[in-house]
Amino acid sequence: MSRRVQKLLYRIQLAHLTKGLNDETARALRVNATFQVVMFFLPTLLVPVIIFTEPKETHLTSFISYFLLVIPLGIARFLLYRGKFTLSAVITLLTSNFHILCLTYFQADDPAPLGFLLFSIIPFIMIPRKNRYIRIFFVSLSSSLFLGSMFYYRVMGGEGLYGPPKWVVPADYLMPPLVMVVFFFILLINQFVKAVNQAEDKLIAENHKSESLLLNILPVDVARELKQNGVSKPKHFRSATVCFTDFEGFTKIAETLSPTELVEELDRCFSYFDSLMERHNLEKLKTIGDSYMFVGGIPKPNKTHAIDCVLAALEIQAFMNQMKEIKEGQGFPYWQLRLGIHSGELIAGVIGDKKFAYDVWSDTVNTASRCESSGMTGKINISAETYALVKDFFQCEYRGEIPAKHKGQIQMYFVEGLLPELQREGHPKIPNQEFINRYKTLADKS
């Protein structure tokens, strides 16, 4: 198909109006738009035929019925642009049925009643299922008008406005077969459209499942880019914050648990960590055994990534302390957690072509890991780079220069909590309005 033909079809079907619509509604819109064009051009092309071949006494009624068709069709077309899809379809079908009814009555021999048969199936694809009563109405209307016209001319021997039929032969016996034909015709089309809708519903359901799985693996923006382009290019981030958590004494306690109990215990902790990610605008990257890694400031850069990570870390710390109290009270062994945080530049992107993984690379990641391993049980250990980004929000204890494997000496701090002036009165772990105001000011700079 040539580009010109494609562009013409695109304009006729108003395909640009279907963006954001589901498949059924988009198809209904395209059918409606195409039907309007057909119903406009067919009678328009017949105007010269009417003038030169039809008796003069028929011209007035023919032109009246023509204008009573094209004017409402223009209104219906305008309604499509305004987003009134159902109202547009109703006007289009009403006008078209009325036009065919006029032709049927004006000329007894006109084959126009066959148009009613077409109009009895058009509603199945022009009107979505959600408007089923409107669909039933127009299917019933068109089929009734077809059978009514056949009954009027073939059984009653009726005459048209301009005289009796010349070619239509009265035949009483035709009505029962016609009723059966119309009934099975409509039933067949209904079953066909129903099967198409069911197939589309299954495809949509499977697509939602696939998207849900993809979004569990990749960030929304990255998943969208991957779907649209087939690839997602790695991106450089000038400033982001990486956090690692690791359970202290995991191996020893794991030996006392069954595999099922071990997985359930980890799932309970990691599920809670997951719940914090969206709330604090963070991105969970992966779990490696008992280690949990998340990052702030990707895939959308922001100025608050370090604060977001520390806030999440404080909530994780509080959760683990609560778990410790419960387990300790019951006489069960408990896990304790180390958290390490570092800020710096990194590269983020998707690796793999079958099993996708969103990951980050840079020395920042290695340093964050060293902050975790160089920390203390139950403490949030941050680097000097992270401290510089959060010092106006959290009170921290300077540890000095701490040796880190393969990294030499690193200045580190323990996060103690919110600054006193940023704590809600009576609730030292909850930020007050001043904290929120500072945070918003910083976020607006992003």
Coordinates of C-alpha atoms in Angstrom, one line a residue:
M1 CA 0.0 0.0 0.0
S2 CA 1.5 3.4 -1.0
R3 CA 2.1 6.1 1.4
R4 CA -0.5 8.3 -0.2
V5 CA -3.2 5.7 0.3
Q6 CA -2.1 5.1 3.9
K7 CA -2.3 8.9 4.6
L8 CA -5.7 9.0 3.0
L9 CA -7.0 6.1 5.1
Y10 CA -5.4 7.7 8.2
R11 CA -7.4 10.9 7.6
I12 CA -10.6 9.2 6.7
Q13 CA -10.5 7.0 9.8
L14 CA -9.3 9.9 12.0
A15 CA -6.7 7.5 13.3
H16 CA -5.0 10.4 15.2
L17 CA -8.0 10.5 17.6
T18 CA -7.5 6.9 18.7
K19 CA -4.3 7.6 20.7
G20 CA -4.8 6.5 24.3
L21 CA -8.0 4.5 23.5
N22 CA -8.4 0.8 24.0
D23 CA -8.6 -1.4 20.9
E24 CA -12.4 -1.8 20.9
T25 CA -13.1 1.9 21.3
A26 CA -10.4 2.9 18.8
R27 CA -11.9 0.4 16.3
A28 CA -15.4 1.8 16.9
L29 CA -14.2 5.3 16.2
R30 CA -12.4 4.3 13.0
V31 CA -15.5 2.4 11.7
N32 CA -17.7 5.4 12.6
A33 CA -15.4 7.8 10.8
T34 CA -15.2 5.6 7.7
F35 CA -18.9 5.0 7.6
Q36 CA -19.6 8.7 7.8
V37 CA -17.3 9.3 4.7
V38 CA -19.0 6.4 2.8
M39 CA -22.5 7.7 3.6
F40 CA -21.5 11.2 2.5
F41 CA -19.8 10.3 -0.8
L42 CA -22.2 7.7 -2.1
P43 CA -25.3 9.9 -2.1
T44 CA -23.2 12.8 -3.3
L45 CA -22.0 10.8 -6.3
L46 CA -25.6 9.9 -7.1
V47 CA -26.7 13.6 -7.3
P48 CA -25.9 13.9 -11.1
V49 CA -27.7 10.6 -11.7
I50 CA -30.8 12.0 -9.9
I51 CA -30.7 15.2 -11.9
F52 CA -30.3 13.6 -15.4
T53 CA -32.2 10.3 -15.0
E54 CA -34.9 10.7 -12.4
P55 CA -38.2 12.4 -13.1
K56 CA -38.2 16.1 -12.1
E57 CA -41.0 15.7 -9.6
T58 CA -38.7 13.5 -7.5
H59 CA -35.8 16.0 -7.3
L60 CA -37.1 18.0 -4.4
T61 CA -37.7 15.1 -2.1
S62 CA -34.4 13.6 -3.1
F63 CA -32.4 16.8 -2.3
I64 CA -34.3 17.3 0.9
S65 CA -33.4 13.7 2.1
Y66 CA -29.8 14.3 0.9
F67 CA -29.3 17.5 3.0
L68 CA -31.1 15.8 5.9
L69 CA -28.3 13.2 5.6
V70 CA -25.1 15.3 5.1
I71 CA -25.8 18.0 7.6
P72 CA -26.2 15.6 10.6
L73 CA -23.2 13.7 9.3
G74 CA -21.2 16.8 9.5
I75 CA -22.3 17.4 13.0
A76 CA -21.5 13.8 13.9
R77 CA -18.0 14.2 12.4
F78 CA -17.5 17.4 14.5
L79 CA -18.5 15.4 17.6
L80 CA -15.8 12.9 17.0
Y81 CA -13.2 15.7 17.2
R82 CA -14.8 16.8 20.5
G83 CA -14.5 13.3 21.9
K84 CA -18.2 12.6 21.9
F85 CA -17.8 9.1 20.3
T86 CA -21.0 7.5 21.4
L87 CA -23.2 10.5 20.5
S88 CA -21.5 10.8 17.1
A89 CA -22.3 7.1 16.4
V90 CA -25.9 7.5 17.5
I91 CA -26.4 10.5 15.2
T92 CA -24.7 8.7 12.3
L93 CA -26.8 5.6 12.6
L94 CA -30.1 7.5 13.1
T95 CA -29.4 9.7 10.1
S96 CA -28.4 6.8 7.9
N97 CA -31.4 4.7 8.8
F98 CA -33.7 7.7 8.2
H99 CA -32.1 8.4 4.8
I100 CA -32.5 4.8 3.6
L101 CA -36.1 4.8 4.9
C102 CA -36.8 7.9 2.8
L103 CA -35.4 6.3 -0.3
T104 CA -37.4 3.1 0.4
Y105 CA -40.6 5.0 0.6
F106 CA -40.0 7.4 -2.3
Q107 CA -39.2 4.8 -4.9
A108 CA -40.9 1.4 -4.4
D109 CA -38.3 -0.4 -6.7
D110 CA -35.3 1.2 -5.1
P111 CA -32.9 -1.5 -3.7
A112 CA -32.3 0.8 -0.7
P113 CA -33.9 -1.6 1.9
L114 CA -30.8 -3.8 1.5
G115 CA -29.0 -1.0 3.3
F116 CA -30.9 -1.8 6.4
L117 CA -29.3 -5.3 6.4
L118 CA -25.9 -3.6 6.4
F119 CA -26.9 -1.2 9.1
S120 CA -28.1 -4.1 11.3
I121 CA -24.5 -5.4 11.6
I122 CA -22.6 -2.0 11.7
P123 CA -23.6 -1.3 15.4
F124 CA -21.6 -4.4 16.5
I125 CA -18.4 -2.8 15.4
M126 CA -19.3 0.9 15.7
I127 CA -20.6 0.9 19.2
P128 CA -18.5 -0.6 22.1
R129 CA -19.9 -3.3 24.4
K130 CA -20.2 -0.9 27.3
N131 CA -23.1 0.7 25.3
R132 CA -24.8 -2.6 24.6
Y133 CA -28.4 -1.2 25.0
I134 CA -27.6 1.4 22.3
R135 CA -26.2 -1.4 20.1
I136 CA -29.2 -3.6 20.6
F137 CA -31.5 -0.7 19.8
F138 CA -29.9 0.1 16.4
V139 CA -29.6 -3.6 15.5
S140 CA -33.3 -4.1 16.2
L141 CA -34.2 -0.8 14.4
S142 CA -32.4 -1.6 11.2
S143 CA -33.5 -5.2 11.0
S144 CA -37.1 -4.2 11.8
L145 CA -37.0 -1.5 9.1
F146 CA -35.8 -4.1 6.6
L147 CA -38.5 -6.6 7.5
G148 CA -41.1 -3.8 7.7
S149 CA -40.3 -2.6 4.2
M150 CA -40.4 -6.1 2.8
F151 CA -43.8 -6.7 4.5
Y152 CA -45.1 -3.4 3.2
Y153 CA -44.3 -4.0 -0.4
R154 CA -44.4 -7.8 -0.7
V155 CA -47.3 -8.7 1.6
M156 CA -49.4 -5.6 1.8
G157 CA -48.7 -4.6 -1.8
G158 CA -48.0 -1.0 -0.7
E159 CA -47.1 1.8 -3.0
G160 CA -44.2 4.3 -2.8
L161 CA -44.6 8.1 -2.8
Y162 CA -44.2 8.1 -6.6
G163 CA -46.3 5.2 -7.5
P164 CA -46.6 1.4 -7.1
P165 CA -43.5 -0.9 -7.7
K166 CA -42.8 -2.1 -11.1
W167 CA -40.3 -4.8 -10.3
V168 CA -41.2 -5.9 -6.8
V169 CA -43.4 -9.0 -6.9
P170 CA -45.7 -9.5 -4.0
A171 CA -44.9 -12.8 -2.3
D172 CA -46.4 -13.7 1.2
Y173 CA -44.3 -16.8 1.5
L174 CA -41.0 -14.8 1.5
M175 CA -41.5 -13.3 5.0
P176 CA -40.9 -16.4 7.2
P177 CA -37.6 -17.2 5.4
L178 CA -36.6 -13.5 5.5
V179 CA -37.2 -13.3 9.2
M180 CA -35.1 -16.5 9.7
V181 CA -32.3 -15.1 7.4
V182 CA -32.2 -11.8 9.3
F183 CA -32.2 -13.6 12.7
F184 CA -29.4 -16.0 11.8
F185 CA -27.5 -13.2 10.0
I186 CA -27.4 -11.1 13.1
L187 CA -26.7 -14.0 15.4
L188 CA -23.7 -15.0 13.3
I189 CA -22.3 -11.5 13.3
N190 CA -22.8 -11.3 17.0
Q191 CA -21.0 -14.5 17.7
F192 CA -18.1 -13.4 15.4
V193 CA -17.7 -10.0 17.1
K194 CA -18.0 -11.7 20.5
A195 CA -15.2 -14.1 19.6
V196 CA -13.0 -11.2 18.5
N197 CA -13.7 -9.3 21.7
Q198 CA -12.9 -12.4 23.8
A199 CA -9.6 -12.8 21.9
E200 CA -8.8 -9.2 22.5
D201 CA -9.6 -9.4 26.2
K202 CA -7.2 -12.4 26.5
L203 CA -4.5 -10.5 24.7
I204 CA -5.0 -7.4 26.9
A205 CA -5.0 -9.6 30.1
E206 CA -1.7 -11.2 28.9
N207 CA -0.3 -7.9 28.0
H208 CA -1.1 -6.5 31.5
K209 CA 0.6 -9.5 33.0
S210 CA 3.7 -9.0 30.9
E211 CA 3.8 -5.3 31.7
S212 CA 3.3 -6.0 35.4
L213 CA 6.2 -8.5 35.3
L214 CA 8.4 -6.1 33.3
L215 CA 7.7 -3.2 35.8
N216 CA 8.7 -5.5 38.7
I217 CA 12.1 -5.9 37.0
L218 CA 12.6 -2.5 35.4
P219 CA 11.7 1.1 36.3
V220 CA 8.6 2.5 34.5
D221 CA 10.6 4.9 32.2
V222 CA 13.1 2.2 31.3
A223 CA 10.4 -0.4 30.6
R224 CA 8.6 2.1 28.3
E225 CA 11.8 2.9 26.4
L226 CA 12.5 -0.8 26.0
K227 CA 9.0 -1.5 24.7
Q228 CA 9.1 1.4 22.2
N229 CA 12.6 1.1 20.9
G230 CA 13.6 -2.4 21.7
V231 CA 16.7 -1.2 23.5
S232 CA 17.4 1.1 26.5
K233 CA 20.6 3.1 26.4
P234 CA 22.8 3.3 29.5
K235 CA 22.6 6.7 31.2
H236 CA 25.2 8.7 33.2
F237 CA 24.0 10.3 36.5
R238 CA 26.2 12.9 38.0
S239 CA 24.9 12.4 41.5
A240 CA 23.0 9.4 42.9
T241 CA 23.0 7.6 46.2
V242 CA 23.5 3.8 46.7
C243 CA 22.5 1.9 49.8
F244 CA 23.4 -1.7 50.8
T245 CA 21.9 -3.6 53.7
D246 CA 23.3 -6.9 55.1
F247 CA 22.1 -9.1 57.9
E248 CA 24.6 -9.7 60.7
G249 CA 24.9 -13.3 61.7
F250 CA 22.7 -14.5 58.9
T251 CA 24.5 -17.7 58.2
K252 CA 24.5 -18.8 61.9
I253 CA 20.7 -18.1 62.4
A254 CA 19.9 -19.6 59.0
E255 CA 21.3 -22.9 60.2
T256 CA 18.6 -23.1 62.8
L257 CA 15.7 -22.5 60.3
S258 CA 14.2 -24.8 57.8
P259 CA 14.4 -23.6 54.1
T260 CA 10.8 -22.6 54.2
E261 CA 11.1 -20.6 57.4
L262 CA 14.3 -19.0 56.1
V263 CA 12.6 -17.8 52.9
E264 CA 9.5 -16.6 54.8
E265 CA 11.7 -14.6 57.2
L266 CA 13.6 -13.0 54.4
D267 CA 10.4 -12.3 52.4
R268 CA 8.9 -10.6 55.5
C269 CA 11.8 -8.2 55.7
F270 CA 12.4 -7.6 52.0
S271 CA 8.7 -7.0 51.4
Y272 CA 8.7 -4.3 54.0
F273 CA 11.8 -2.8 52.3
D274 CA 10.0 -2.9 49.0
S275 CA 7.1 -0.9 50.4
L276 CA 9.5 1.9 51.2
M277 CA 10.9 2.2 47.8
E278 CA 7.9 3.9 46.0
R279 CA 7.1 6.0 49.1
H280 CA 10.6 7.5 49.1
N281 CA 11.1 7.7 45.3
L282 CA 13.8 5.0 45.3
E283 CA 14.7 2.2 43.0
K284 CA 15.2 -1.3 44.3
L285 CA 17.9 -2.9 42.2
K286 CA 18.4 -6.4 43.5
T287 CA 18.8 -8.8 46.4
I288 CA 21.8 -11.0 46.7
G289 CA 21.2 -13.7 49.3
D290 CA 20.6 -11.6 52.5
S291 CA 21.8 -8.4 51.0
Y292 CA 19.4 -5.7 49.7
M293 CA 20.5 -2.9 47.4
F294 CA 18.6 0.2 46.4
V295 CA 19.4 3.5 44.7
G296 CA 18.1 7.1 44.9
G297 CA 18.3 9.6 42.0
I298 CA 17.6 7.1 39.1
P299 CA 16.1 6.7 36.6
K300 CA 14.9 10.3 37.0
P301 CA 17.6 12.6 38.5
N302 CA 16.7 14.6 41.6
K303 CA 18.4 16.7 44.3
T304 CA 16.8 14.7 47.2
H305 CA 18.2 11.3 46.5
A306 CA 20.6 11.2 49.5
I307 CA 17.8 12.4 51.9
D308 CA 15.4 9.8 50.5
C309 CA 17.9 7.0 51.0
V310 CA 18.6 8.0 54.6
L311 CA 14.9 8.4 55.4
A312 CA 14.3 4.8 54.0
A313 CA 17.3 3.6 56.0
L314 CA 15.9 5.0 59.2
E315 CA 12.6 3.3 58.6
I316 CA 14.4 0.0 57.9
Q317 CA 16.4 0.5 61.1
A318 CA 13.2 1.1 63.1
F319 CA 11.6 -2.0 61.5
M320 CA 14.5 -4.2 62.4
N321 CA 14.6 -2.9 65.9
Q322 CA 10.9 -3.7 66.3
M323 CA 11.5 -7.2 65.0
K324 CA 14.4 -7.6 67.4
E325 CA 12.2 -6.7 70.4
I326 CA 9.4 -9.1 69.3
K327 CA 11.8 -12.0 68.6
E328 CA 13.8 -11.3 71.8
G329 CA 10.6 -11.3 73.9
Q330 CA 9.6 -14.7 72.4
G331 CA 13.1 -16.2 73.0
F332 CA 13.8 -16.6 69.2
P333 CA 17.0 -15.6 67.5
Y334 CA 16.9 -12.4 65.5
W335 CA 18.7 -10.7 62.7
Q336 CA 20.4 -7.4 63.0
L337 CA 21.2 -5.2 60.1
R338 CA 24.1 -3.1 58.8
L339 CA 23.4 -0.3 56.3
G340 CA 25.9 1.5 54.2
I341 CA 25.3 4.6 52.0
H342 CA 27.5 6.5 49.6
S343 CA 26.7 9.2 47.0
G344 CA 28.4 9.9 43.7
E345 CA 28.2 9.5 40.0
L346 CA 27.2 6.3 38.3
I347 CA 26.1 4.6 35.1
A348 CA 22.7 2.9 35.0
G349 CA 21.2 0.7 32.3
V350 CA 19.7 -2.6 31.2
I351 CA 21.8 -5.6 30.6
G352 CA 20.8 -8.9 29.0
D353 CA 18.6 -9.6 26.0
K354 CA 16.5 -12.4 27.4
K355 CA 16.4 -12.0 31.2
F356 CA 16.5 -8.2 31.6
A357 CA 18.2 -6.6 34.6
Y358 CA 18.5 -2.9 35.5
D359 CA 21.8 -2.3 37.2
V360 CA 24.4 0.4 38.1
W361 CA 28.1 0.5 37.7
S362 CA 30.8 2.8 39.0
D363 CA 33.2 3.3 41.9
T364 CA 30.2 4.7 43.8
V365 CA 28.7 1.3 44.1
N366 CA 31.9 -0.3 45.4
T367 CA 32.3 2.5 48.0
A368 CA 28.7 2.1 49.2
S369 CA 29.4 -1.6 49.6
R370 CA 32.5 -0.8 51.7
C371 CA 30.4 1.6 53.8
E372 CA 28.1 -1.3 54.6
S373 CA 30.9 -3.8 55.4
S374 CA 32.8 -1.1 57.5
G375 CA 29.7 -0.2 59.5
M376 CA 28.4 -1.5 62.8
T377 CA 25.4 -3.7 63.6
G378 CA 22.2 -1.7 63.8
K379 CA 23.8 1.4 62.5
I380 CA 23.5 3.5 59.3
N381 CA 27.0 4.2 58.1
I382 CA 27.4 6.9 55.5
S383 CA 30.3 8.4 53.6
A384 CA 31.5 12.0 53.8
E385 CA 30.0 12.6 50.3
T386 CA 26.5 11.6 51.5
Y387 CA 27.0 13.5 54.8
A388 CA 27.5 16.7 52.8
L389 CA 24.1 16.2 51.1
V390 CA 22.1 15.3 54.3
K391 CA 23.8 17.4 57.0
D392 CA 21.0 20.0 57.0
F393 CA 18.4 17.3 57.7
F394 CA 20.0 14.7 59.9
Q395 CA 22.3 14.6 62.9
C396 CA 25.3 12.5 62.4
E397 CA 28.3 11.3 64.5
Y398 CA 31.7 11.6 62.8
R399 CA 33.6 8.3 63.0
G400 CA 36.9 9.6 61.5
E401 CA 38.8 7.9 58.7
I402 CA 37.9 4.2 58.6
P403 CA 39.9 1.7 56.6
A404 CA 37.9 0.1 53.8
K405 CA 39.0 -3.0 51.8
H406 CA 40.7 -1.9 48.6
K407 CA 39.6 1.7 49.2
G408 CA 42.0 3.0 51.8
Q409 CA 40.8 5.4 54.4
I410 CA 37.3 6.8 54.0
Q411 CA 35.7 9.4 56.2
M412 CA 32.5 8.0 57.6
Y413 CA 29.5 9.0 59.8
F414 CA 26.8 7.3 61.7
V415 CA 23.3 8.7 61.1
E416 CA 21.7 9.3 64.6
G417 CA 18.3 10.6 63.4
L418 CA 16.6 13.8 62.4
L419 CA 18.0 17.2 63.5
P420 CA 16.2 18.3 66.7
E421 CA 14.6 21.3 65.0
L422 CA 13.2 19.0 62.3
Q423 CA 11.5 16.5 64.6
R424 CA 7.8 16.5 65.3
E425 CA 7.1 17.4 68.9
G426 CA 6.8 14.2 70.9
H427 CA 7.7 12.1 67.9
P428 CA 11.5 12.4 67.3
K429 CA 11.5 9.9 64.4
I430 CA 8.9 11.8 62.4
P431 CA 9.8 14.8 60.3
N432 CA 8.0 18.1 61.1
Q433 CA 6.7 20.8 58.8
E434 CA 10.1 22.6 58.8
F435 CA 11.7 19.4 57.4
I436 CA 9.0 19.2 54.7
N437 CA 9.6 22.8 53.8
R438 CA 13.3 22.3 53.4
Y439 CA 12.8 19.1 51.5
K440 CA 10.4 20.8 49.0
T441 CA 12.8 23.7 48.5
L442 CA 15.6 21.3 47.6
A443 CA 13.3 19.2 45.4
D444 CA 12.2 22.3 43.5
K445 CA 15.8 22.8 42.4
S446 CA 15.8 19.5 40.6

